[in-house]
Each structure stands twice: as structure tokens, then as C-alpha cells.
């Protein structure tokens, strides 16, 4: 078992003929993921990945023809909101948006619309989802993780890789790793993923990787205290970040005294979450 | 991206929000001429992108054009929280009866815009929220529907605004919301919105923060960025698609990914060092980008060592290594450098760097400790 994706997930790639889209579509397929379709408006009728994957002009056509049930989005930021809405309207139940730089006002509208439809969005500005040994949807390098019983959820990209790699070095594997993204408004929160891990029989322990900005970690701490029975270990990036400065991610900013790493660490520790001083310490705290 | 008061108010005015008559000046002579033109009492306001201008003496009243000119001379020579004042706004002075706060911003937790009003205007709203939270009134806006009239009316009645002003207040709230949406802002704020003694509503001060990710839709607004107001290295980095924030330590950092870059800074601090900067070279960085990044790091005279932490995913370690080598040819430096390369093409990257005399590390903790040790030895 895993969460969100497995071997049976039928993935379509929006923006499959672009440089990033094509590269990562081939990486996903090489990992064993069922990449069943691509969408690029104006390129319908072409075939990619050695002629194995058909390209469609619209998501609706791709879904009708191939039965895709998950979409991963690699289109440029200015087209991302439209791409997400197109997938949702075509009935795709799980949408993973890798694109970075989506305007926050677009995301507020998109999120409201998806909530009304009941569609699950992961991202944007995220590395996607990896179920080691099963499937990957997104850009997380497959070789840095092995199958196991640790559920990983993170707001970051490469920092997540660092933790997966540290786990693997100690022989620990992951059930599923979900990158929820570093934007202020996204589709899936820590709480959403924590509840899925709590319900997943394969997942026995959980790692939560947060960073400065917003209060998602504080709310996760409350949820852990009220609803989680499985042990949770955390790491929060940005203890040395100055206030008022955006640290790369649009959502990673300490504003008006809120979003501080120290407050998040305190909130997590207060509900029994072991918080690592540095990312390579995470496996020790899980042991 | 923050906008100046005068820029924010111009945008508000385009959406029907009443603002005082006035213009911006960069010299005392211009300020005097504007005051002359306006006639009567004026207020001379420093235009810098920090709060607390009033307390610092950067906002002053003038009774005559001559006084406006001399105050402008004074204010234009000031520094406010380290920022030199390069412009002043000269506005007609208003006779204030009451001061209100009105703002709209993104509520991350609610995932929608929130409009906030308070009868306690003219002071910092965060302070009011701390001391008198019951004096802050909020309405959450469905982004698909926009601000509705009843919501603005609810705010007007909550702050106990006299009924005769409700109509104008609703127009102002609606204009402010339009300005916020149409500019891809993350904050649009009028503080204070005043009721004058002759019973007009007027936005005396304005503040806008724009979403950098939305600027592609607004080339006109992107041009409003005041390059004088930011660290030159940060602007330089942005041109190359790098994200750089200067800090006050002595260990330069180059990392791919924002979260990992922050974690790298934290690890340096954890082992007793001090990071000189945050720098994210982004995903799939090319050798050219890496070279520019290294030059930016080394321009900071406080940097005594550089730590490279690259976790290759999309980014290829050999490409980063080539960038480091290219940069080292262009920049004359003898600061020690510690490199940790993991992930895609790490072997090729390490081979390339073997020629350059760099310290290598296998883990992040190891890299941080070696960098700190290298500074002590030097």
C-alpha cells in the first residue's frame, strides 16, 4: 500500500512536448510509472517516448481515449492555472502541478473551484509524488529512495531529496513521499497528507519537512496531537532566515512576526514530534 | 515587490479611491513649486519602502511653499532605517476628523482574500491586532465572486462609520479590492483612510505589495520597481534568475533549491558558523549561472569561505562543477571553498573539480564543519 499513487495509476503529462515535460515523462516511464498520454495544444496526433505515448490537443480527449486518472503539469507559469482547471473539468481526480511561479491570485481562484468539484491538487511549485518501487509522478529522482514504511511530506524539493537520501543511507525506505510545494496557496496541506498516512497500513512512521512562512506547520501540530497515532519526526528549514525577505519560495517569508521557524519547532515539539537540528539527523530520530 | 506610497495611491486613484492632490519631487525646488501650485498647507512625505517614516521625522507639515522647500531639503538628506530618502511626496494637507484602517490581503490559512477594517486608523494594524483584537473586523472574499456590497457595508457598520459615509466607503472598498486584484497584489492598504472635517473620505496613505509571480501580466507595474531601494547584489542576482539574500555572516553559500539553501544556512549556524547569504541557483542551473552566482557571493567582502551544497536532481553535478571552474578563472580569490556534490552525475562533477584545489565533503554536516575549520586555519 501507499498513498495517492501506485503501479496502477494512469498518468497523463500536460506540457509533454516541452523540454522539462518530455525529460521527466521519460524518467517517470523508466521508473515503471504508467505514462499513458500527453497533452500539448496544437500537437495532438504526435507520439512521444519512442512512439509509445500519444499526444492530444485537449485533456478531455486524452482522458476519454486513455482512461488517465492522474495528471502532472509542466506548462509555463502563465498557463498553469488554465491547465489545472482543464484537468479538473475533464474529471481527473489527482492533479500534480510541478510549475513554479504561478500567481497567487490564480491559485486562490483555482483552489476555490477545485474544492467545489472535490478534485485533489498537489502543488504547484512542488517536486511531485514518489512511491518507491511503485510509481513516480513529478521530478523526484527515483534512485534516492527505497521502498519502506516511512511516509514523507514536505514543502520543499531538494531538501526532501536530502532527507530521502539520508534515510536510504541508513537502510530506511519510504512508503510514499509527497512534495506539497513552497507556495503560499497550494492544493494539498500537511494535514491532508498526514491523514492519508495515518490511514495507510504500510506507513508506520512519518517525516514532516516544513519551512518558514505561514502557519501550516502549527496547524499540522494541532492535527498530530488530536488525530495521529503514528510517530512523527520533523525538520523545519529557515531558522537563520531574516524577517521580511522571501527565501526563494514565494511562501517562505516571515511577515509581521508570523511564520518563524522557532514557533513551528516549538509547536511540533509541544505535541511530541521529535524535531531534528539538521536534516541528516532525521533517520536517527526515526530509529 | 513593494510599491511606494505615491505609486500605490496613483493606482488606487485609477480605481476611484479619492486621494489628496499632490505630486512627487526629487529636489527642494520641485517640492516648493508643487506646494505653490497646491496652495495652502501641505504635507511633505519621505518616500522610502519602510514603515515608521512619521516617527523618524520623515513626514512634516509646511504652511508655505518656502517651508515646504526647506523641509524637503531636510528630508531628502535623511536616512530612514538605513535607507536614504531620494523622493518626497508633496500632498495638500487634510483636516482630519477621524482615521480608519482599510486593507485587503491574502489569507494563507483561509486561501482567499480577506478585507480588514478598523476604526483605529493611522497606527500599525499589527499593533491594534495585538492590543485590541476586537477592534479589527474582517470579511473573507470568495475569489470567484469578488467583494460584495453587503460585505463592505458590514465593515462600515462594524467600525461604526456614520451612515452618511457608507456609500462612499463601499465605493472605496470596492475600488481598493479592484486595485488589489487587477495589480496581482498580495497587499493593498489605506492607512489612514480619513474622514475630513468637511466630511469627505480621503486615502491619506497607501501601501501595495505586488506578487512577483504576477508581474509578467503587468509590465507597467514591473517598471515601478525602485532599484535604489534594494541591495544591488539582490537585483543583479534576480536578472540571472538566481534568488539571493545577503546576511551578515562570513560563509558564502551556493545551493540548489530554496528549502535546501535555508537548511544549509541552518546547519552552518548549528555547527557554530555564520552564513553570509541565502543563494538558490534553482533547478537545472547552467555553468554560466553558477559562475555569476559565485561572482555575486565573492563580491561580499565579508565572505571568508564558500560552501557549495548541490543535490543533483534536475540539476547536474558536472554542469555545476564546470560553472565553478569557469568562475574561478574569472575571479581572483583565495578564500577556501568546500564542495559537496550528490546526485545526478556526481562522479563526473567530482572528477572535474579534482584539479581545482577545493575541499570536498560527503555529507552536509561534514561540509559545514570543514568550512568552519577552513576559516579558522586561514
XYZ file of C-alpha atoms in Angstrom:
665
model
C 0.000 0.000 0.000
C 0.965 3.600 -0.460
C -0.916 6.848 -0.762
C -2.109 8.823 -3.810
C -0.215 6.858 -6.490
C 0.848 3.273 -7.194
C 1.611 0.931 -10.098
C -1.970 1.184 -11.375
C -2.054 4.975 -11.612
C -2.590 6.054 -15.228
C -0.665 9.284 -15.725
C -1.087 11.957 -18.349
C 1.519 14.694 -18.773
C 0.383 18.242 -19.589
C 3.183 20.002 -21.461
C 4.725 16.704 -22.590
C 6.436 18.127 -25.671
C 8.318 20.805 -23.692
C 11.920 20.262 -22.590
C 11.097 19.572 -18.932
C 7.879 17.715 -19.664
C 9.475 15.323 -22.123
C 12.548 14.649 -19.977
C 10.536 13.895 -16.863
C 7.889 11.904 -18.739
C 10.677 9.586 -19.874
C 12.109 9.415 -16.337
C 8.672 8.553 -14.946
C 8.150 5.852 -17.564
C 11.649 4.456 -16.921
C 10.758 4.195 -13.230
C 7.822 1.992 -14.140
C 5.047 4.563 -13.987
C 2.221 4.068 -16.481
C 2.541 7.197 -18.617
C -0.494 6.801 -20.864
C -0.909 10.163 -22.562
C 0.443 13.632 -23.115
C -1.277 16.907 -23.846
C 0.126 19.851 -25.760
C -2.373 22.123 -27.539
C -1.546 22.143 -31.252
C 0.477 18.917 -31.165
C -2.362 16.393 -30.994
C -1.681 13.328 -33.146
C 2.056 13.180 -32.440
C 3.633 10.338 -30.480
C 6.469 10.668 -27.947
C 8.695 8.367 -25.827
C 9.737 6.178 -28.762
C 6.274 6.293 -30.274
C 4.672 4.731 -27.209
C 2.750 7.678 -25.798
C 0.078 9.562 -27.787
C -0.175 13.355 -27.603
C -3.589 15.051 -27.533
C -4.713 18.645 -28.015
C -7.000 18.612 -25.011
C -7.108 16.873 -21.643
C -10.699 15.760 -22.270
C -9.654 13.821 -25.409
C -6.687 12.301 -23.576
C -8.865 11.125 -20.678
C -11.633 9.808 -22.942
C -9.166 7.846 -25.045
C -6.704 6.522 -22.456
C -8.579 6.495 -19.156
C -5.901 8.608 -17.457
C -6.772 9.274 -13.803
C -3.828 11.461 -12.766
C -2.296 14.474 -14.482
C 1.130 16.003 -13.955
C 1.639 19.570 -15.180
C 4.856 21.011 -16.627
C 3.443 24.021 -18.507
C 4.856 27.554 -18.002
C 3.504 29.563 -15.042
C 1.240 31.799 -17.115
C -0.675 28.750 -18.425
C -0.658 26.702 -15.218
C -3.995 27.820 -13.754
C -5.731 27.039 -17.043
C -4.039 23.650 -17.255
C -5.182 22.714 -13.732
C -8.768 23.783 -14.443
C -8.747 21.890 -17.746
C -7.680 18.685 -15.998
C -10.285 19.155 -13.268
C -13.061 19.727 -15.801
C -12.021 16.588 -17.683
C -12.666 14.632 -14.488
C -9.053 13.935 -13.489
C -9.133 13.160 -9.761
C -5.473 13.769 -8.901
C -3.570 16.714 -10.384
C 0.117 17.315 -9.617
C 1.423 20.739 -10.660
C 5.221 20.996 -10.819
C 5.262 24.510 -12.325
C 6.901 27.224 -10.224
C 5.872 30.896 -10.261
C 2.087 30.612 -10.543
C 0.498 33.925 -9.445
C -1.149 33.585 -6.048
C -4.387 35.206 -7.224
C -4.676 32.470 -9.853
C -4.185 29.863 -7.155
C -6.888 31.349 -4.919
C -9.418 31.033 -7.751
C -8.228 27.571 -8.769
C -8.292 26.258 -5.215
C -11.834 27.543 -4.649
C -13.016 25.910 -7.862
C -11.323 22.568 -7.130
C -12.749 22.488 -3.600
C -16.217 22.780 -5.097
C -15.508 19.917 -7.507
C -13.715 17.736 -4.975
C -10.550 17.418 -7.069
C -7.204 16.781 -5.336
C -4.345 19.071 -6.390
C -0.749 18.617 -5.194
C 1.452 21.716 -5.678
C 2.102 23.951 -7.501
C 5.844 24.630 -7.163
C 6.424 21.113 -5.913
C 8.586 18.090 -6.821
C 5.583 15.754 -7.025
C 4.966 12.324 -5.535
C 7.159 9.225 -5.303
C 6.017 5.799 -4.183
C 9.361 3.935 -4.177
C 9.183 0.756 -6.165
C 5.743 1.681 -7.444
C 5.437 4.895 -9.383
C 6.600 8.469 -9.530
C 4.634 11.479 -10.670
C 6.891 14.507 -10.877
C 10.619 15.110 -10.673
C 11.884 13.387 -7.516
C 14.909 11.315 -8.616
C 13.841 7.687 -8.260
C 17.202 6.273 -7.203
C 17.487 8.265 -3.965
C 14.740 6.334 -2.162
C 13.907 2.718 -1.420
C 10.544 1.165 -0.508
C 9.776 1.144 3.200
C 7.463 2.204 5.980
C 8.250 5.918 6.364
C 5.771 8.426 4.966
C 7.446 11.703 3.963
C 5.644 15.011 3.423
C 7.467 18.227 2.599
C 7.086 21.829 1.445
C 10.484 21.679 -0.198
C 12.129 19.990 -3.189
C 15.835 19.272 -2.906
C 15.648 19.343 0.901
C 13.255 16.409 0.596
C 15.806 14.594 -1.574
C 18.397 15.216 1.115
C 16.177 13.544 3.710
C 15.203 10.599 1.435
C 18.887 10.088 0.687
C 19.791 10.183 4.384
C 17.055 7.602 5.072
C 18.322 5.337 2.295
C 21.895 5.607 3.608
C 20.632 4.140 6.898
C 18.640 1.432 5.102
C 15.300 3.116 5.726
C 12.695 3.275 2.991
C 9.636 5.352 2.212
C 6.017 4.285 1.668
C 5.248 7.438 -0.283
C 6.923 10.848 -0.434
C 4.671 13.833 -1.164
C 6.082 17.269 -2.006
C 3.236 19.699 -1.339
C 5.132 22.723 -2.650
C 6.500 26.027 -1.423
C 3.752 28.423 -2.492
C 1.518 30.382 -0.087
C -1.650 28.852 -1.549
C -1.478 25.272 -2.715
C -3.741 22.320 -3.269
C -2.754 19.910 -0.517
C -1.722 20.729 3.038
C 0.329 18.847 5.598
C -2.895 17.846 7.335
C -4.335 16.292 4.163
C -1.242 14.100 3.758
C -0.922 13.292 7.469
C -4.460 11.919 7.497
C -3.687 9.755 4.440
C -0.536 8.387 6.104
C -2.444 7.694 9.327
C -4.913 5.595 7.306
C -2.264 3.821 5.202
C -1.290 0.396 6.615
C 2.186 0.436 5.016
C 3.141 3.719 6.674
C 4.373 3.226 10.249
C 6.305 6.439 10.846
C 6.109 9.885 9.330
C 8.573 12.660 8.488
C 7.272 16.195 8.071
C 9.583 18.760 6.479
C 8.487 22.365 6.826
C 9.951 25.794 6.367
C 9.367 29.410 7.387
C 6.199 31.255 6.335
C 2.502 30.784 7.023
C 1.160 28.554 9.764
C 0.688 25.190 8.048
C 3.176 23.526 10.441
C 1.397 24.890 13.519
C -1.915 23.535 12.253
C -0.220 20.230 11.458
C 0.980 20.105 15.077
C -2.595 20.517 16.325
C -3.761 17.786 13.975
C -0.976 15.445 15.099
C -1.957 15.998 18.702
C -5.649 15.309 18.052
C -5.627 12.622 15.356
C -2.294 10.863 14.832
C -1.275 7.621 16.485
C 1.876 7.028 14.395
C 5.160 8.656 15.473
C 6.134 11.834 13.609
C 9.618 13.323 13.158
C 10.159 16.808 11.767
C 12.631 19.278 10.350
C 11.961 22.987 9.782
C 14.211 24.989 7.437
C 14.921 28.675 7.856
C 15.986 29.204 11.462
C 18.607 31.669 10.209
C 16.305 33.441 7.716
C 15.817 37.188 8.289
C 12.246 38.552 8.537
C 10.642 40.332 5.588
C 12.762 38.544 2.977
C 11.358 35.997 0.598
C 13.690 32.997 0.758
C 13.318 31.681 -2.788
C 9.901 30.060 -2.417
C 7.027 32.522 -2.719
C 5.612 31.179 0.540
C 8.855 31.174 2.530
C 8.721 34.546 4.213
C 8.443 35.717 7.810
C 5.872 38.512 7.868
C 4.633 40.593 10.785
C 6.209 38.190 13.274
C 4.403 35.115 11.923
C 5.931 32.174 10.108
C 9.061 31.935 12.274
C 10.925 28.605 12.307
C 11.292 28.780 16.101
C 7.495 28.944 16.579
C 6.937 25.988 14.261
C 9.585 23.880 16.008
C 8.066 24.766 19.374
C 4.554 23.867 18.190
C 5.716 20.492 16.859
C 7.827 19.641 19.929
C 4.959 20.554 22.230
C 2.869 17.722 20.739
C 5.658 15.156 20.960
C 7.150 15.464 17.481
C 10.919 14.983 17.543
C 12.406 17.842 15.524
C 15.870 17.366 14.009
C 18.554 20.058 14.331
C 19.730 19.275 10.831
C 18.302 17.148 8.011
C 20.819 14.312 8.296
C 19.684 13.741 11.876
C 16.191 12.663 10.751
C 16.978 8.922 10.386
C 18.433 8.804 13.926
C 15.249 10.276 15.363
C 13.162 7.690 13.483
C 15.195 4.741 14.728
C 7.754 43.808 -4.766
C 6.805 46.807 -2.636
C 5.462 49.994 -4.144
C 5.997 53.487 -2.771
C 3.146 55.431 -1.224
C 2.844 57.732 -4.223
C 2.737 54.778 -6.640
C 0.158 52.916 -4.568
C -2.089 55.976 -4.296
C -1.893 56.580 -8.038
C -3.134 53.042 -8.615
C -5.881 53.444 -6.011
C -6.994 56.660 -7.730
C -7.330 54.812 -11.036
C -9.926 52.634 -9.335
C -11.917 55.523 -7.948
C -10.376 55.839 -4.493
C -10.185 59.571 -3.579
C -6.640 60.697 -2.762
C -5.246 64.141 -1.857
C -3.893 66.344 -4.645
C -0.139 66.126 -4.811
C 2.980 65.072 -6.702
C 6.365 63.560 -6.081
C 9.584 65.622 -6.037
C 13.257 64.729 -6.025
C 14.587 68.228 -5.225
C 13.665 71.042 -2.836
C 12.883 73.353 -5.786
C 10.387 70.875 -7.200
C 8.815 70.447 -3.772
C 8.466 74.226 -3.411
C 6.875 74.506 -6.878
C 4.373 71.747 -6.115
C 3.444 73.416 -2.807
C 2.987 76.715 -4.644
C 0.713 75.064 -7.161
C -1.364 73.314 -4.479
C -1.668 76.479 -2.361
C -2.301 76.411 1.362
C -0.950 73.921 3.834
C 0.924 70.877 2.501
C 2.497 67.761 3.906
C 5.979 66.696 2.797
C 6.382 62.924 2.979
C 9.557 60.896 2.507
C 9.150 58.014 0.030
C 11.097 55.038 1.341
C 9.991 51.417 1.471
C 9.982 51.038 5.261
C 7.466 51.722 7.988
C 7.918 54.280 10.755
C 8.516 57.267 8.475
C 6.496 59.592 10.713
C 8.358 58.660 13.884
C 11.685 59.190 12.109
C 10.656 62.767 11.203
C 10.153 61.899 7.556
C 6.606 63.309 7.379
C 6.226 67.040 8.103
C 3.631 69.790 7.644
C 4.504 73.038 5.857
C 2.499 76.284 5.953
C 4.183 77.915 2.969
C 5.946 76.869 -0.249
C 9.228 78.141 1.268
C 8.784 75.970 4.311
C 7.903 73.013 2.050
C 11.166 73.623 0.186
C 13.292 73.754 3.306
C 11.602 70.704 4.815
C 12.164 68.851 1.540
C 15.883 69.726 1.730
C 15.974 68.318 5.238
C 14.026 65.145 4.459
C 15.897 64.455 1.219
C 19.111 64.402 3.257
C 17.758 61.872 5.722
C 18.238 58.170 6.093
C 15.316 56.176 7.467
C 16.230 52.765 8.879
C 19.362 52.865 6.745
C 17.588 53.812 3.524
C 18.463 57.214 2.017
C 15.426 59.328 1.097
C 15.538 60.132 -2.616
C 11.976 61.316 -3.190
C 9.335 63.249 -1.294
C 5.605 63.357 -1.913
C 4.059 66.813 -1.528
C 0.328 66.476 -0.798
C -2.320 69.003 0.150
C -2.799 68.755 3.926
C -6.167 67.418 5.054
C -8.082 68.481 8.140
C -8.663 65.159 9.826
C -11.791 64.358 11.832
C -11.344 60.568 12.170
C -8.861 57.963 10.963
C -9.819 54.497 9.709
C -7.820 51.484 8.586
C -8.849 49.613 5.415
C -6.809 46.891 3.756
C -7.062 43.745 1.682
C -4.551 40.900 1.705
C -4.181 37.171 1.017
C -5.235 34.987 3.917
C -2.982 31.948 3.512
C -4.880 29.850 6.010
C -8.315 30.623 4.504
C -6.867 30.510 0.956
C -8.741 33.613 -0.152
C -8.537 37.392 0.132
C -9.536 38.999 3.412
C -10.595 42.629 3.782
C -9.796 44.196 7.117
C -11.194 47.404 8.617
C -10.665 49.119 11.927
C -11.787 52.370 13.492
C -8.241 52.600 14.851
C -6.585 54.046 11.758
C -3.251 55.797 11.458
C -1.425 53.329 13.680
C 0.194 49.997 12.879
C -2.567 47.478 12.326
C -0.444 44.605 13.724
C -0.203 46.587 16.957
C -4.007 47.027 17.093
C -4.417 43.306 16.397
C -2.200 42.564 19.397
C -3.616 45.037 21.884
C -7.273 45.395 20.805
C -8.162 42.401 18.629
C -11.897 43.175 18.988
C -11.329 46.419 17.097
C -10.287 44.548 13.940
C -13.094 43.488 11.598
C -12.664 41.072 8.722
C -14.623 39.750 5.766
C -13.384 36.847 3.669
C -13.901 37.226 -0.063
C -14.738 34.414 -2.458
C -12.129 34.961 -5.195
C -14.604 33.736 -7.821
C -17.264 36.243 -6.747
C -15.191 39.214 -5.645
C -16.063 41.651 -2.863
C -19.840 42.009 -2.478
C -21.525 45.213 -1.431
C -23.015 43.708 1.731
C -19.532 42.737 2.885
C -18.251 46.311 2.596
C -21.416 47.515 4.335
C -20.786 45.044 7.144
C -17.321 46.540 7.621
C -18.694 50.107 7.558
C -21.236 49.271 10.227
C -18.717 47.274 12.292
C -16.340 50.220 12.564
C -19.344 52.425 13.427
C -18.837 54.745 10.494
C -21.559 57.399 10.261
C -24.303 56.172 7.883
C -23.964 59.166 5.558
C -20.494 57.886 4.604
C -21.436 54.272 3.856
C -21.998 54.805 0.146
C -18.583 56.365 -0.352
C -16.949 53.801 1.911
C -18.416 50.942 -0.151
C -17.097 52.582 -3.335
C -13.653 52.931 -1.778
C -13.638 49.306 -0.534
C -14.698 48.108 -3.965
C -12.045 50.276 -5.673
C -9.363 49.007 -3.301
C -10.348 45.394 -3.994
C -10.285 46.041 -7.750
C -6.835 47.648 -7.454
C -5.624 44.613 -5.481
C -6.986 42.063 -7.966
C -6.053 43.953 -11.119
C -2.469 44.512 -9.959
C -1.876 40.961 -8.704
C -1.188 42.450 -5.288
C -0.674 40.488 -2.092
C -1.484 43.584 -0.006
C -3.332 46.826 -0.716
C -3.770 49.062 2.279
C -5.115 52.526 3.091
C -3.883 53.669 6.473
C -5.291 56.052 7.311
C -8.471 56.443 5.362
C -9.697 59.691 6.864
C -12.995 61.467 7.257
C -12.115 65.133 6.848
C -13.652 67.963 8.827
C -15.610 68.924 5.709
C -16.995 65.356 5.593
C -15.041 63.819 2.733
C -13.357 60.394 2.730
C -9.743 60.503 1.593
C -6.944 57.916 1.343
C -4.099 59.805 3.020
C -1.590 56.994 2.860
C -1.304 53.934 0.626
C 0.736 50.792 0.527
C 0.859 47.986 -2.006
C 2.906 44.825 -2.210
C 2.792 43.016 -5.548
C 3.181 39.296 -6.195
C 6.464 38.894 -8.089
C 4.937 35.859 -9.799
C 2.164 38.047 -11.253
C 4.430 40.727 -12.720
C 4.549 39.085 -16.157
C 0.972 40.316 -16.601
C 1.886 43.878 -15.626
C 4.953 45.200 -17.433
C 3.884 48.736 -16.436
C 3.918 47.822 -12.737
C 7.164 45.856 -13.045
C 8.789 49.083 -14.209
C 7.823 50.741 -10.958
C 10.407 48.689 -9.065
C 12.697 51.125 -7.282
C 16.177 49.754 -7.854
C 17.589 52.303 -5.390
C 15.708 50.569 -2.624
C 17.201 47.113 -2.873
C 20.567 45.563 -2.242
C 22.363 45.856 -5.639
C 23.545 42.234 -5.444
C 19.956 41.044 -4.992
C 18.831 42.884 -8.131
C 21.835 41.575 -10.055
C 21.031 38.018 -8.971
C 17.384 38.377 -9.997
C 18.436 39.324 -13.552
C 20.042 35.883 -13.865
C 17.137 34.018 -12.312
C 19.009 33.500 -9.049
C 17.497 34.082 -5.664
C 19.983 35.834 -3.345
C 19.549 37.394 0.074
C 22.519 38.943 1.849
C 23.063 38.123 5.515
C 25.732 39.259 7.929
C 27.941 36.172 8.348
C 31.183 35.148 6.653
C 30.363 31.828 4.930
C 29.106 32.230 1.375
C 26.611 29.551 0.347
C 25.615 28.246 -3.067
C 22.811 25.699 -3.059
C 20.194 24.369 -5.478
C 16.683 24.653 -4.085
C 15.266 27.157 -1.603
C 14.478 24.734 1.216
C 17.893 23.109 0.994
C 19.546 26.545 0.843
C 17.820 27.523 4.100
C 18.690 24.175 5.663
C 22.336 24.659 4.647
C 22.396 28.056 6.389
C 20.833 26.464 9.470
C 23.402 23.650 9.531
C 26.254 26.178 9.307
C 24.806 28.018 12.287
C 24.202 24.746 14.155
C 27.910 23.913 13.958
C 28.931 27.400 15.110
C 29.402 29.282 11.830
C 27.553 32.220 10.293
C 26.097 32.212 6.758
C 26.858 35.268 4.577
C 23.926 34.736 2.274
C 20.993 32.710 1.027
C 21.501 31.705 -2.595
C 19.336 29.361 -4.614
C 20.659 28.679 -8.106
C 17.355 26.990 -8.975
C 16.712 23.748 -10.781
C 18.709 22.809 -13.886
C 21.271 25.587 -13.413
C 23.814 26.025 -16.204
C 27.543 26.608 -15.841
C 27.044 30.317 -16.719
C 24.522 30.763 -13.946
C 26.815 29.102 -11.415
C 29.675 31.386 -12.471
C 27.560 34.519 -11.993
C 26.371 33.222 -8.624
C 29.927 32.703 -7.401
C 30.911 36.202 -8.500
C 27.967 37.651 -6.565
C 28.925 35.713 -3.434
C 32.573 36.797 -3.617
C 31.694 40.473 -4.124
C 30.663 40.475 -0.464
C 33.901 41.453 1.306
C 32.852 39.640 4.491
C 32.970 36.237 2.801
C 35.894 34.198 4.168
C 34.894 30.812 2.770
C 32.351 29.379 0.345
C 30.261 26.243 0.782
C 28.674 24.580 -2.261
C 25.889 22.161 -1.484
C 24.416 20.638 -4.632
C 21.862 17.851 -4.584
C 21.513 16.893 -8.214
C 18.042 16.088 -9.425
C 17.247 18.184 -12.473
C 20.497 19.972 -11.759
C 23.509 18.025 -12.995
C 26.588 17.987 -10.779
C 29.028 18.081 -13.730
C 27.327 21.214 -15.091
C 27.698 22.894 -11.681
C 31.349 21.816 -11.498
C 32.022 23.387 -14.899
C 30.426 26.614 -13.664
C 32.608 26.659 -10.589
C 35.728 26.146 -12.709
C 34.688 28.875 -15.154
C 34.040 31.287 -12.303
C 37.368 30.547 -10.660
C 39.116 31.527 -13.900
C 37.388 34.886 -13.942
C 37.503 35.749 -10.260
C 40.759 36.199 -8.422
C 40.214 34.806 -4.960
C 41.975 32.784 -2.330
C 39.090 32.078 0.039
C 38.793 28.375 0.854
C 35.982 26.513 -0.889
C 34.201 23.391 0.266
C 32.145 21.374 -2.185
C 29.547 18.714 -1.617
C 28.073 17.201 -4.774
C 25.457 14.456 -4.561
C 23.020 13.082 -7.099
C 22.830 13.257 -10.891
C 26.319 12.944 -12.466
C 28.111 13.356 -9.136
C 31.124 11.275 -10.207
C 31.722 13.369 -13.316
C 31.357 16.530 -11.233
C 33.874 15.357 -8.641
C 36.385 14.395 -11.349
C 36.166 17.860 -12.897
C 36.769 19.537 -9.557
C 39.685 17.303 -8.620
C 42.032 19.678 -10.470
C 40.812 22.751 -8.641
C 42.109 22.872 -5.106
C 38.839 22.540 -3.298
C 37.912 20.761 -0.112
C 35.371 18.010 -0.689
C 32.713 16.759 1.703
C 30.342 13.822 1.647
C 27.538 14.982 3.916
C 26.026 18.361 4.682
C 27.199 18.254 8.295
C 30.690 17.319 7.119
C 30.671 20.221 4.642
C 29.629 22.737 7.295
C 32.286 21.547 9.762
C 35.040 21.615 7.125
C 34.071 25.155 6.035
C 34.172 26.455 9.589
C 37.530 24.738 10.163
C 38.936 26.199 6.937
C 38.215 29.744 8.146
C 39.952 29.076 11.457
C 43.026 27.757 9.689
C 43.278 30.640 7.242
